[in-house]
């Protein structure tokens, strides 16, 4: 198994970005990162969708990536978010991640523009040629309006040695098989959906890039580790425990519910940046009930 395959055979946490009245709450962020590493998380993903990258300034994004690298100290793989709907901005972000010492970058498809597959290839070609960092593609059509075709992923991986895998968040287990058929067994596949982590691993994904693990890192690690050691009964039991929590943490747009859950536990403020809004009162009651059931499992 390659070094990257070993690194990605586990849970990566899509880190939230805590805020306070002064901006980014770096002390709360530091505590979150340390708690993740202590729980056995294999990778940390700062400045992604869950980290509200769209509303971070370039300076804030760079500071969060550099801070994650410093805190990780080689104890976890740092896969920094470097996506944009403008290719030149994505290149600048990837170079900033490289300068900060990240181990790799996660590059989401351009949002709003809705490029063709040819446009996606041009976008990723330019980024791959601009950085030496390993690049994980990120396909999430529900947010971006465009999906990376398996053939496009295969073409990119063939041309660029630093494009090594994809975070798949299209909601269909068939995509994993389609990507494996197009890209081959060495192309790394990660589930981008907590509720589908186990089904995706059953057909070839190595792990999950998780939102739930911000709140329940030990449980997510236990689920994936059980699968990899062949204890499928334990993995299924953990999936059943986590499934309702995962659904509750997406009752509104990510990361609103997970930040509220962390706030209820006293880890940070639940603040989100506009245009996101605080969790609706009715949904808060549903979330609290799900958290209580999870805690009493």
PDB file of C-alpha atoms in Angstrom:
ATOM      1  CA  UNK A   1       0.000   0.000   0.000  1.00  0.00           C
ATOM      2  CA  UNK A   2       1.359   3.437  -0.949  1.00  0.00           C
ATOM      3  CA  UNK A   3       2.079   6.134   1.617  1.00  0.00           C
ATOM      4  CA  UNK A   4      -0.960   8.116   0.486  1.00  0.00           C
ATOM      5  CA  UNK A   5      -3.189   5.049   0.607  1.00  0.00           C
ATOM      6  CA  UNK A   6      -2.059   4.393   4.156  1.00  0.00           C
ATOM      7  CA  UNK A   7      -2.718   8.006   5.129  1.00  0.00           C
ATOM      8  CA  UNK A   8      -6.217   7.998   3.649  1.00  0.00           C
ATOM      9  CA  UNK A   9      -7.292   4.640   5.116  1.00  0.00           C
ATOM     10  CA  UNK A  10      -9.153   6.354   7.895  1.00  0.00           C
ATOM     11  CA  UNK A  11     -11.049   9.435   8.969  1.00  0.00           C
ATOM     12  CA  UNK A  12     -10.217  12.971   7.891  1.00  0.00           C
ATOM     13  CA  UNK A  13     -12.087  15.727   9.732  1.00  0.00           C
ATOM     14  CA  UNK A  14     -13.472  18.619   7.715  1.00  0.00           C
ATOM     15  CA  UNK A  15     -12.721  21.159  10.417  1.00  0.00           C
ATOM     16  CA  UNK A  16     -15.179  23.866  11.391  1.00  0.00           C
ATOM     17  CA  UNK A  17     -13.842  27.400  11.840  1.00  0.00           C
ATOM     18  CA  UNK A  18     -14.824  28.807  15.245  1.00  0.00           C
ATOM     19  CA  UNK A  19     -15.657  32.512  15.394  1.00  0.00           C
ATOM     20  CA  UNK A  20     -15.941  35.061  18.178  1.00  0.00           C
ATOM     21  CA  UNK A  21     -16.527  38.811  18.332  1.00  0.00           C
ATOM     22  CA  UNK A  22     -12.966  39.426  17.084  1.00  0.00           C
ATOM     23  CA  UNK A  23     -13.119  37.121  14.063  1.00  0.00           C
ATOM     24  CA  UNK A  24     -11.602  33.641  14.031  1.00  0.00           C
ATOM     25  CA  UNK A  25     -11.412  32.079  17.498  1.00  0.00           C
ATOM     26  CA  UNK A  26      -7.947  30.574  17.176  1.00  0.00           C
ATOM     27  CA  UNK A  27      -7.889  29.249  20.753  1.00  0.00           C
ATOM     28  CA  UNK A  28     -11.056  27.219  20.139  1.00  0.00           C
ATOM     29  CA  UNK A  29      -9.640  26.050  16.805  1.00  0.00           C
ATOM     30  CA  UNK A  30      -6.459  24.854  18.526  1.00  0.00           C
ATOM     31  CA  UNK A  31      -8.499  22.888  21.078  1.00  0.00           C
ATOM     32  CA  UNK A  32     -10.549  21.312  18.315  1.00  0.00           C
ATOM     33  CA  UNK A  33      -7.461  20.197  16.388  1.00  0.00           C
ATOM     34  CA  UNK A  34      -5.838  18.711  19.491  1.00  0.00           C
ATOM     35  CA  UNK A  35      -9.016  16.809  20.355  1.00  0.00           C
ATOM     36  CA  UNK A  36      -9.154  15.378  16.853  1.00  0.00           C
ATOM     37  CA  UNK A  37      -5.567  14.154  16.940  1.00  0.00           C
ATOM     38  CA  UNK A  38      -6.064  12.663  20.403  1.00  0.00           C
ATOM     39  CA  UNK A  39      -9.049  10.685  19.060  1.00  0.00           C
ATOM     40  CA  UNK A  40      -6.952   9.088  16.325  1.00  0.00           C
ATOM     41  CA  UNK A  41      -8.058  11.112  13.325  1.00  0.00           C
ATOM     42  CA  UNK A  42      -5.761  10.416  10.349  1.00  0.00           C
ATOM     43  CA  UNK A  43      -6.230  13.746   8.567  1.00  0.00           C
ATOM     44  CA  UNK A  44      -7.268  17.350   9.100  1.00  0.00           C
ATOM     45  CA  UNK A  45      -9.025  19.452   6.469  1.00  0.00           C
ATOM     46  CA  UNK A  46      -8.921  23.172   7.292  1.00  0.00           C
ATOM     47  CA  UNK A  47     -10.524  25.854   5.111  1.00  0.00           C
ATOM     48  CA  UNK A  48     -13.030  23.584   3.391  1.00  0.00           C
ATOM     49  CA  UNK A  49     -16.793  23.925   3.015  1.00  0.00           C
ATOM     50  CA  UNK A  50     -17.299  22.976   6.663  1.00  0.00           C
ATOM     51  CA  UNK A  51     -14.723  25.616   7.592  1.00  0.00           C
ATOM     52  CA  UNK A  52     -16.793  28.310   5.815  1.00  0.00           C
ATOM     53  CA  UNK A  53     -13.990  28.931   3.345  1.00  0.00           C
ATOM     54  CA  UNK A  54     -16.251  31.070   1.166  1.00  0.00           C
ATOM     55  CA  UNK A  55     -16.383  33.759   3.866  1.00  0.00           C
ATOM     56  CA  UNK A  56     -12.775  33.613   5.065  1.00  0.00           C
ATOM     57  CA  UNK A  57     -10.335  36.272   3.956  1.00  0.00           C
ATOM     58  CA  UNK A  58      -7.139  35.056   2.250  1.00  0.00           C
ATOM     59  CA  UNK A  59      -5.189  36.020   5.376  1.00  0.00           C
ATOM     60  CA  UNK A  60      -7.547  34.079   7.643  1.00  0.00           C
ATOM     61  CA  UNK A  61      -7.384  31.037   5.362  1.00  0.00           C
ATOM     62  CA  UNK A  62      -3.585  31.117   5.253  1.00  0.00           C
ATOM     63  CA  UNK A  63      -3.369  31.519   9.019  1.00  0.00           C
ATOM     64  CA  UNK A  64      -5.699  28.556   9.628  1.00  0.00           C
ATOM     65  CA  UNK A  65      -3.734  26.280   7.292  1.00  0.00           C
ATOM     66  CA  UNK A  66      -0.408  27.302   8.837  1.00  0.00           C
ATOM     67  CA  UNK A  67      -1.836  26.813  12.324  1.00  0.00           C
ATOM     68  CA  UNK A  68      -3.135  23.347  11.457  1.00  0.00           C
ATOM     69  CA  UNK A  69       0.276  22.345  10.084  1.00  0.00           C
ATOM     70  CA  UNK A  70       1.999  23.614  13.232  1.00  0.00           C
ATOM     71  CA  UNK A  71      -0.419  21.849  15.558  1.00  0.00           C
ATOM     72  CA  UNK A  72      -0.392  18.576  13.616  1.00  0.00           C
ATOM     73  CA  UNK A  73       3.418  18.300  13.715  1.00  0.00           C
ATOM     74  CA  UNK A  74       3.298  15.267  11.469  1.00  0.00           C
ATOM     75  CA  UNK A  75       0.722  13.498  13.666  1.00  0.00           C
ATOM     76  CA  UNK A  76      -1.989  13.872  11.027  1.00  0.00           C
ATOM     77  CA  UNK A  77      -2.099  14.537   7.303  1.00  0.00           C
ATOM     78  CA  UNK A  78      -3.065  18.151   6.555  1.00  0.00           C
ATOM     79  CA  UNK A  79      -5.278  18.329   3.456  1.00  0.00           C
ATOM     80  CA  UNK A  80      -5.984  22.028   3.081  1.00  0.00           C
ATOM     81  CA  UNK A  81      -8.933  23.411   1.158  1.00  0.00           C
ATOM     82  CA  UNK A  82      -7.905  25.293  -1.983  1.00  0.00           C
ATOM     83  CA  UNK A  83     -11.082  25.551  -4.024  1.00  0.00           C
ATOM     84  CA  UNK A  84     -12.503  28.504  -5.913  1.00  0.00           C
ATOM     85  CA  UNK A  85     -14.810  29.156  -8.851  1.00  0.00           C
ATOM     86  CA  UNK A  86     -11.996  31.215 -10.373  1.00  0.00           C
ATOM     87  CA  UNK A  87      -9.000  29.220 -11.577  1.00  0.00           C
ATOM     88  CA  UNK A  88      -6.476  31.938 -10.783  1.00  0.00           C
ATOM     89  CA  UNK A  89      -7.791  32.196  -7.224  1.00  0.00           C
ATOM     90  CA  UNK A  90      -7.616  28.424  -6.810  1.00  0.00           C
ATOM     91  CA  UNK A  91      -4.008  28.464  -8.012  1.00  0.00           C
ATOM     92  CA  UNK A  92      -3.167  31.191  -5.496  1.00  0.00           C
ATOM     93  CA  UNK A  93      -4.859  29.194  -2.731  1.00  0.00           C
ATOM     94  CA  UNK A  94      -2.991  25.997  -3.642  1.00  0.00           C
ATOM     95  CA  UNK A  95       0.318  27.853  -3.648  1.00  0.00           C
ATOM     96  CA  UNK A  96      -0.524  29.398  -0.277  1.00  0.00           C
ATOM     97  CA  UNK A  97      -1.265  25.921   1.111  1.00  0.00           C
ATOM     98  CA  UNK A  98       2.080  24.697  -0.202  1.00  0.00           C
ATOM     99  CA  UNK A  99       3.886  27.680   1.344  1.00  0.00           C
ATOM    100  CA  UNK A 100       2.175  26.984   4.681  1.00  0.00           C
ATOM    101  CA  UNK A 101       3.487  23.419   4.717  1.00  0.00           C
ATOM    102  CA  UNK A 102       0.276  21.495   4.006  1.00  0.00           C
ATOM    103  CA  UNK A 103       0.655  17.854   2.971  1.00  0.00           C
ATOM    104  CA  UNK A 104      -1.913  18.152   0.185  1.00  0.00           C
ATOM    105  CA  UNK A 105      -4.835  20.219  -0.993  1.00  0.00           C
ATOM    106  CA  UNK A 106      -8.507  19.505  -1.553  1.00  0.00           C
ATOM    107  CA  UNK A 107      -9.846  21.248  -4.637  1.00  0.00           C
ATOM    108  CA  UNK A 108     -13.607  21.431  -5.091  1.00  0.00           C
ATOM    109  CA  UNK A 109     -15.180  21.840  -8.514  1.00  0.00           C
ATOM    110  CA  UNK A 110     -15.912  25.464  -9.455  1.00  0.00           C
ATOM    111  CA  UNK A 111     -19.290  26.493  -8.075  1.00  0.00           C
ATOM    112  CA  UNK A 112     -21.845  28.730  -9.769  1.00  0.00           C
ATOM    113  CA  UNK A 113     -20.000  28.725 -13.133  1.00  0.00           C
ATOM    114  CA  UNK A 114     -21.157  25.166 -13.958  1.00  0.00           C
ATOM    115  CA  UNK A 115     -18.261  24.388 -16.343  1.00  0.00           C
ATOM    116  CA  UNK A 116     -18.322  21.550 -18.853  1.00  0.00           C
ATOM    117  CA  UNK A 117     -16.061  18.540 -18.358  1.00  0.00           C
ATOM    118  CA  UNK A 118     -13.582  20.232 -20.695  1.00  0.00           C
ATOM    119  CA  UNK A 119     -13.709  23.291 -18.464  1.00  0.00           C
ATOM    120  CA  UNK A 120     -13.087  21.139 -15.383  1.00  0.00           C
ATOM    121  CA  UNK A 121     -10.052  19.594 -17.063  1.00  0.00           C
ATOM    122  CA  UNK A 122      -8.628  23.036 -17.887  1.00  0.00           C
ATOM    123  CA  UNK A 123      -9.244  24.150 -14.290  1.00  0.00           C
ATOM    124  CA  UNK A 124      -7.541  21.172 -12.678  1.00  0.00           C
ATOM    125  CA  UNK A 125      -4.750  21.065 -15.263  1.00  0.00           C
ATOM    126  CA  UNK A 126      -3.782  24.626 -14.347  1.00  0.00           C
ATOM    127  CA  UNK A 127      -3.837  23.959 -10.607  1.00  0.00           C
ATOM    128  CA  UNK A 128      -1.888  20.698 -10.858  1.00  0.00           C
ATOM    129  CA  UNK A 129       0.791  22.434 -12.922  1.00  0.00           C
ATOM    130  CA  UNK A 130       1.046  25.297 -10.433  1.00  0.00           C
ATOM    131  CA  UNK A 131       1.810  23.292  -7.287  1.00  0.00           C
ATOM    132  CA  UNK A 132       3.861  20.287  -6.246  1.00  0.00           C
ATOM    133  CA  UNK A 133       1.304  19.350  -3.593  1.00  0.00           C
ATOM    134  CA  UNK A 134      -0.743  16.162  -3.945  1.00  0.00           C
ATOM    135  CA  UNK A 135      -4.253  17.128  -5.042  1.00  0.00           C
ATOM    136  CA  UNK A 136      -7.497  15.447  -4.084  1.00  0.00           C
ATOM    137  CA  UNK A 137     -10.382  16.303  -6.396  1.00  0.00           C
ATOM    138  CA  UNK A 138     -13.698  17.100  -4.719  1.00  0.00           C
ATOM    139  CA  UNK A 139     -16.993  16.385  -6.443  1.00  0.00           C
ATOM    140  CA  UNK A 140     -20.099  17.697  -4.648  1.00  0.00           C
ATOM    141  CA  UNK A 141     -22.746  18.443  -7.288  1.00  0.00           C
ATOM    142  CA  UNK A 142     -25.398  19.380  -4.728  1.00  0.00           C
ATOM    143  CA  UNK A 143     -23.374  22.466  -3.824  1.00  0.00           C
ATOM    144  CA  UNK A 144     -21.547  23.169  -7.075  1.00  0.00           C
ATOM    145  CA  UNK A 145     -23.998  22.191  -9.788  1.00  0.00           C
ATOM    146  CA  UNK A 146     -21.420  20.075 -11.641  1.00  0.00           C
ATOM    147  CA  UNK A 147     -20.057  16.556 -11.139  1.00  0.00           C
ATOM    148  CA  UNK A 148     -16.621  15.266 -12.095  1.00  0.00           C
ATOM    149  CA  UNK A 149     -17.210  12.471 -14.611  1.00  0.00           C
ATOM    150  CA  UNK A 150     -15.237   9.286 -13.923  1.00  0.00           C
ATOM    151  CA  UNK A 151     -13.569   9.658 -17.310  1.00  0.00           C
ATOM    152  CA  UNK A 152     -12.525  13.204 -16.425  1.00  0.00           C
ATOM    153  CA  UNK A 153     -10.998  12.054 -13.140  1.00  0.00           C
ATOM    154  CA  UNK A 154      -9.136   9.300 -14.978  1.00  0.00           C
ATOM    155  CA  UNK A 155      -7.840  11.684 -17.631  1.00  0.00           C
ATOM    156  CA  UNK A 156      -6.581  14.123 -14.999  1.00  0.00           C
ATOM    157  CA  UNK A 157      -4.880  11.401 -12.972  1.00  0.00           C
ATOM    158  CA  UNK A 158      -3.148  10.066 -16.074  1.00  0.00           C
ATOM    159  CA  UNK A 159      -1.748  13.486 -16.966  1.00  0.00           C
ATOM    160  CA  UNK A 160      -0.789  14.672 -13.480  1.00  0.00           C
ATOM    161  CA  UNK A 161       1.089  12.514 -10.997  1.00  0.00           C
ATOM    162  CA  UNK A 162       0.028  14.830  -8.168  1.00  0.00           C
ATOM    163  CA  UNK A 163      -3.725  14.221  -8.728  1.00  0.00           C
ATOM    164  CA  UNK A 164      -4.161  11.108  -6.632  1.00  0.00           C
ATOM    165  CA  UNK A 165      -7.802  10.748  -5.589  1.00  0.00           C
ATOM    166  CA  UNK A 166     -11.264  12.173  -5.131  1.00  0.00           C
ATOM    167  CA  UNK A 167     -13.568  13.086  -2.292  1.00  0.00           C
ATOM    168  CA  UNK A 168     -16.911  11.832  -3.586  1.00  0.00           C
ATOM    169  CA  UNK A 169     -20.003  13.570  -2.226  1.00  0.00           C
ATOM    170  CA  UNK A 170     -22.573  12.883  -4.902  1.00  0.00           C
ATOM    171  CA  UNK A 171     -24.732  10.677  -2.691  1.00  0.00           C
ATOM    172  CA  UNK A 172     -24.579   7.552  -4.895  1.00  0.00           C
ATOM    173  CA  UNK A 173     -22.616   4.424  -4.002  1.00  0.00           C
ATOM    174  CA  UNK A 174     -22.530   3.566  -7.712  1.00  0.00           C
ATOM    175  CA  UNK A 175     -20.101   6.448  -8.213  1.00  0.00           C
ATOM    176  CA  UNK A 176     -17.399   4.582  -6.279  1.00  0.00           C
ATOM    177  CA  UNK A 177     -17.627   1.608  -8.614  1.00  0.00           C
ATOM    178  CA  UNK A 178     -17.732   3.886 -11.659  1.00  0.00           C
ATOM    179  CA  UNK A 179     -14.649   5.763 -10.469  1.00  0.00           C
ATOM    180  CA  UNK A 180     -12.776   2.548  -9.690  1.00  0.00           C
ATOM    181  CA  UNK A 181     -13.555   1.209 -13.151  1.00  0.00           C
ATOM    182  CA  UNK A 182     -12.350   4.402 -14.839  1.00  0.00           C
ATOM    183  CA  UNK A 183      -9.405   5.328 -12.622  1.00  0.00           C
ATOM    184  CA  UNK A 184      -8.052   1.972 -11.478  1.00  0.00           C
ATOM    185  CA  UNK A 185      -7.492   0.487  -8.013  1.00  0.00           C
ATOM    186  CA  UNK A 186      -4.672   2.856  -7.034  1.00  0.00           C
ATOM    187  CA  UNK A 187      -6.799   6.000  -7.331  1.00  0.00           C
ATOM    188  CA  UNK A 188      -7.817   6.954  -3.783  1.00  0.00           C
ATOM    189  CA  UNK A 189     -11.520   7.308  -3.070  1.00  0.00           C
ATOM    190  CA  UNK A 190     -12.941   9.013   0.031  1.00  0.00           C
ATOM    191  CA  UNK A 191     -16.552   9.303   1.058  1.00  0.00           C
ATOM    192  CA  UNK A 192     -17.670  12.895   1.414  1.00  0.00           C
ATOM    193  CA  UNK A 193     -20.852  11.870   3.230  1.00  0.00           C
ATOM    194  CA  UNK A 194     -20.833  10.521   6.795  1.00  0.00           C
ATOM    195  CA  UNK A 195     -24.044   8.545   6.363  1.00  0.00           C
ATOM    196  CA  UNK A 196     -22.570   6.755   3.336  1.00  0.00           C
ATOM    197  CA  UNK A 197     -19.098   6.045   4.738  1.00  0.00           C
ATOM    198  CA  UNK A 198     -19.769   2.354   5.348  1.00  0.00           C
ATOM    199  CA  UNK A 199     -21.560   1.674   2.030  1.00  0.00           C
ATOM    200  CA  UNK A 200     -18.804   3.518   0.164  1.00  0.00           C
ATOM    201  CA  UNK A 201     -16.042   1.564   1.905  1.00  0.00           C
ATOM    202  CA  UNK A 202     -17.818  -1.692   1.070  1.00  0.00           C
ATOM    203  CA  UNK A 203     -17.240  -0.978  -2.634  1.00  0.00           C
ATOM    204  CA  UNK A 204     -13.746   0.464  -2.466  1.00  0.00           C
ATOM    205  CA  UNK A 205     -13.489   3.804  -0.642  1.00  0.00           C
ATOM    206  CA  UNK A 206     -10.590   3.956   1.817  1.00  0.00           C
ATOM    207  CA  UNK A 207     -12.229   6.226   4.369  1.00  0.00           C
ATOM    208  CA  UNK A 208     -14.330   9.315   4.940  1.00  0.00           C
ATOM    209  CA  UNK A 209     -13.811  13.043   5.060  1.00  0.00           C
ATOM    210  CA  UNK A 210     -16.180  13.680   7.916  1.00  0.00           C
ATOM    211  CA  UNK A 211     -18.281  16.467   9.390  1.00  0.00           C
ATOM    212  CA  UNK A 212     -19.599  14.252  12.202  1.00  0.00           C
ATOM    213  CA  UNK A 213     -16.066  13.675  13.490  1.00  0.00           C
ATOM    214  CA  UNK A 214     -15.899  17.294  14.652  1.00  0.00           C
ATOM    215  CA  UNK A 215     -18.394  16.174  17.314  1.00  0.00           C
ATOM    216  CA  UNK A 216     -17.802  12.410  17.551  1.00  0.00           C
ATOM    217  CA  UNK A 217     -14.249  11.683  16.382  1.00  0.00           C
ATOM    218  CA  UNK A 218     -13.713   8.523  18.440  1.00  0.00           C
ATOM    219  CA  UNK A 219     -16.861   6.915  17.084  1.00  0.00           C
ATOM    220  CA  UNK A 220     -16.051   7.733  13.465  1.00  0.00           C
ATOM    221  CA  UNK A 221     -12.509   6.409  13.889  1.00  0.00           C
ATOM    222  CA  UNK A 222     -13.857   3.225  15.502  1.00  0.00           C
ATOM    223  CA  UNK A 223     -16.280   2.675  12.598  1.00  0.00           C
ATOM    224  CA  UNK A 224     -13.605   2.961   9.915  1.00  0.00           C
ATOM    225  CA  UNK A 225     -10.980   1.041  11.879  1.00  0.00           C
ATOM    226  CA  UNK A 226     -13.427  -1.820  12.481  1.00  0.00           C
ATOM    227  CA  UNK A 227     -14.116  -2.024   8.758  1.00  0.00           C
ATOM    228  CA  UNK A 228     -10.432  -2.148   7.854  1.00  0.00           C
ATOM    229  CA  UNK A 229      -9.645  -4.910  10.337  1.00  0.00           C
ATOM    230  CA  UNK A 230     -12.527  -6.991   8.979  1.00  0.00           C
ATOM    231  CA  UNK A 231     -14.863  -6.596  11.962  1.00  0.00           C
ATOM    232  CA  UNK A 232     -17.842  -5.749   9.824  1.00  0.00           C
ATOM    233  CA  UNK A 233     -20.413  -6.432  12.554  1.00  0.00           C
ATOM    234  CA  UNK A 234     -18.868  -3.765  14.800  1.00  0.00           C
ATOM    235  CA  UNK A 235     -18.585  -1.368  11.891  1.00  0.00           C
ATOM    236  CA  UNK A 236     -22.274  -1.847  11.068  1.00  0.00           C
ATOM    237  CA  UNK A 237     -23.291  -1.355  14.696  1.00  0.00           C
ATOM    238  CA  UNK A 238     -21.341   1.899  14.824  1.00  0.00           C
ATOM    239  CA  UNK A 239     -22.884   2.990  11.517  1.00  0.00           C
ATOM    240  CA  UNK A 240     -26.318   2.437  13.037  1.00  0.00           C
ATOM    241  CA  UNK A 241     -25.374   4.580  16.068  1.00  0.00           C
ATOM    242  CA  UNK A 242     -23.889   7.375  13.990  1.00  0.00           C
ATOM    243  CA  UNK A 243     -26.519   7.406  11.225  1.00  0.00           C
ATOM    244  CA  UNK A 244     -29.181   9.361  13.148  1.00  0.00           C
ATOM    245  CA  UNK A 245     -26.543  11.795  14.414  1.00  0.00           C
ATOM    246  CA  UNK A 246     -25.274  12.309  10.877  1.00  0.00           C
ATOM    247  CA  UNK A 247     -28.783  13.068   9.622  1.00  0.00           C
ATOM    248  CA  UNK A 248     -29.355  15.565  12.465  1.00  0.00           C
ATOM    249  CA  UNK A 249     -26.069  17.332  11.757  1.00  0.00           C
ATOM    250  CA  UNK A 250     -27.333  18.055   8.240  1.00  0.00           C
ATOM    251  CA  UNK A 251     -30.816  19.211   9.223  1.00  0.00           C
ATOM    252  CA  UNK A 252     -29.747  22.609   7.868  1.00  0.00           C
ATOM    253  CA  UNK A 253     -26.862  23.659   5.665  1.00  0.00           C
ATOM    254  CA  UNK A 254     -23.466  22.520   6.881  1.00  0.00           C
ATOM    255  CA  UNK A 255     -21.810  23.677   9.159  1.00  0.00           C
ATOM    256  CA  UNK A 256     -24.702  25.337  11.026  1.00  0.00           C
ATOM    257  CA  UNK A 257     -25.894  22.220  12.931  1.00  0.00           C
ATOM    258  CA  UNK A 258     -22.452  20.825  13.814  1.00  0.00           C
ATOM    259  CA  UNK A 259     -21.302  24.202  15.141  1.00  0.00           C
ATOM    260  CA  UNK A 260     -24.460  24.388  17.250  1.00  0.00           C
ATOM    261  CA  UNK A 261     -23.756  20.879  18.568  1.00  0.00           C
ATOM    262  CA  UNK A 262     -20.213  21.887  19.513  1.00  0.00           C
ATOM    263  CA  UNK A 263     -21.550  25.042  21.171  1.00  0.00           C
ATOM    264  CA  UNK A 264     -24.041  23.016  23.216  1.00  0.00           C
ATOM    265  CA  UNK A 265     -21.084  21.016  24.517  1.00  0.00           C
ATOM    266  CA  UNK A 266     -19.193  24.211  25.368  1.00  0.00           C
ATOM    267  CA  UNK A 267     -16.376  23.746  22.869  1.00  0.00           C
ATOM    268  CA  UNK A 268     -16.902  26.988  20.960  1.00  0.00           C
ATOM    269  CA  UNK A 269     -19.458  29.543  19.883  1.00  0.00           C
ATOM    270  CA  UNK A 270     -22.039  28.363  17.399  1.00  0.00           C
ATOM    271  CA  UNK A 271     -21.548  31.553  15.376  1.00  0.00           C
ATOM    272  CA  UNK A 272     -21.590  31.306  11.582  1.00  0.00           C
ATOM    273  CA  UNK A 273     -20.891  34.002   9.026  1.00  0.00           C
ATOM    274  CA  UNK A 274     -23.547  35.538   6.825  1.00  0.00           C
ATOM    275  CA  UNK A 275     -25.248  34.482   4.606  1.00  0.00           C
ATOM    276  CA  UNK A 276     -25.563  31.508   6.969  1.00  0.00           C
ATOM    277  CA  UNK A 277     -27.903  32.033   9.899  1.00  0.00           C
ATOM    278  CA  UNK A 278     -28.179  30.465  13.365  1.00  0.00           C
ATOM    279  CA  UNK A 279     -30.014  27.155  13.570  1.00  0.00           C
ATOM    280  CA  UNK A 280     -33.791  27.533  13.514  1.00  0.00           C
ATOM    281  CA  UNK A 281     -35.453  26.999  16.902  1.00  0.00           C
ATOM    282  CA  UNK A 282     -37.499  24.011  15.709  1.00  0.00           C
ATOM    283  CA  UNK A 283     -34.425  22.390  14.216  1.00  0.00           C
ATOM    284  CA  UNK A 284     -32.455  23.072  17.384  1.00  0.00           C
ATOM    285  CA  UNK A 285     -34.934  20.944  19.333  1.00  0.00           C
ATOM    286  CA  UNK A 286     -34.520  18.124  16.818  1.00  0.00           C
ATOM    287  CA  UNK A 287     -30.735  18.403  17.049  1.00  0.00           C
ATOM    288  CA  UNK A 288     -30.755  18.378  20.856  1.00  0.00           C
ATOM    289  CA  UNK A 289     -32.935  15.260  20.864  1.00  0.00           C
ATOM    290  CA  UNK A 290     -30.537  13.514  18.466  1.00  0.00           C
ATOM    291  CA  UNK A 291     -27.517  14.505  20.558  1.00  0.00           C
ATOM    292  CA  UNK A 292     -29.226  13.203  23.698  1.00  0.00           C
ATOM    293  CA  UNK A 293     -30.026   9.880  22.025  1.00  0.00           C
ATOM    294  CA  UNK A 294     -26.439   9.601  20.804  1.00  0.00           C
ATOM    295  CA  UNK A 295     -25.056  10.361  24.272  1.00  0.00           C
ATOM    296  CA  UNK A 296     -27.383   7.776  25.852  1.00  0.00           C
ATOM    297  CA  UNK A 297     -26.710   5.054  23.336  1.00  0.00           C
TER     298      UNK A 297
END
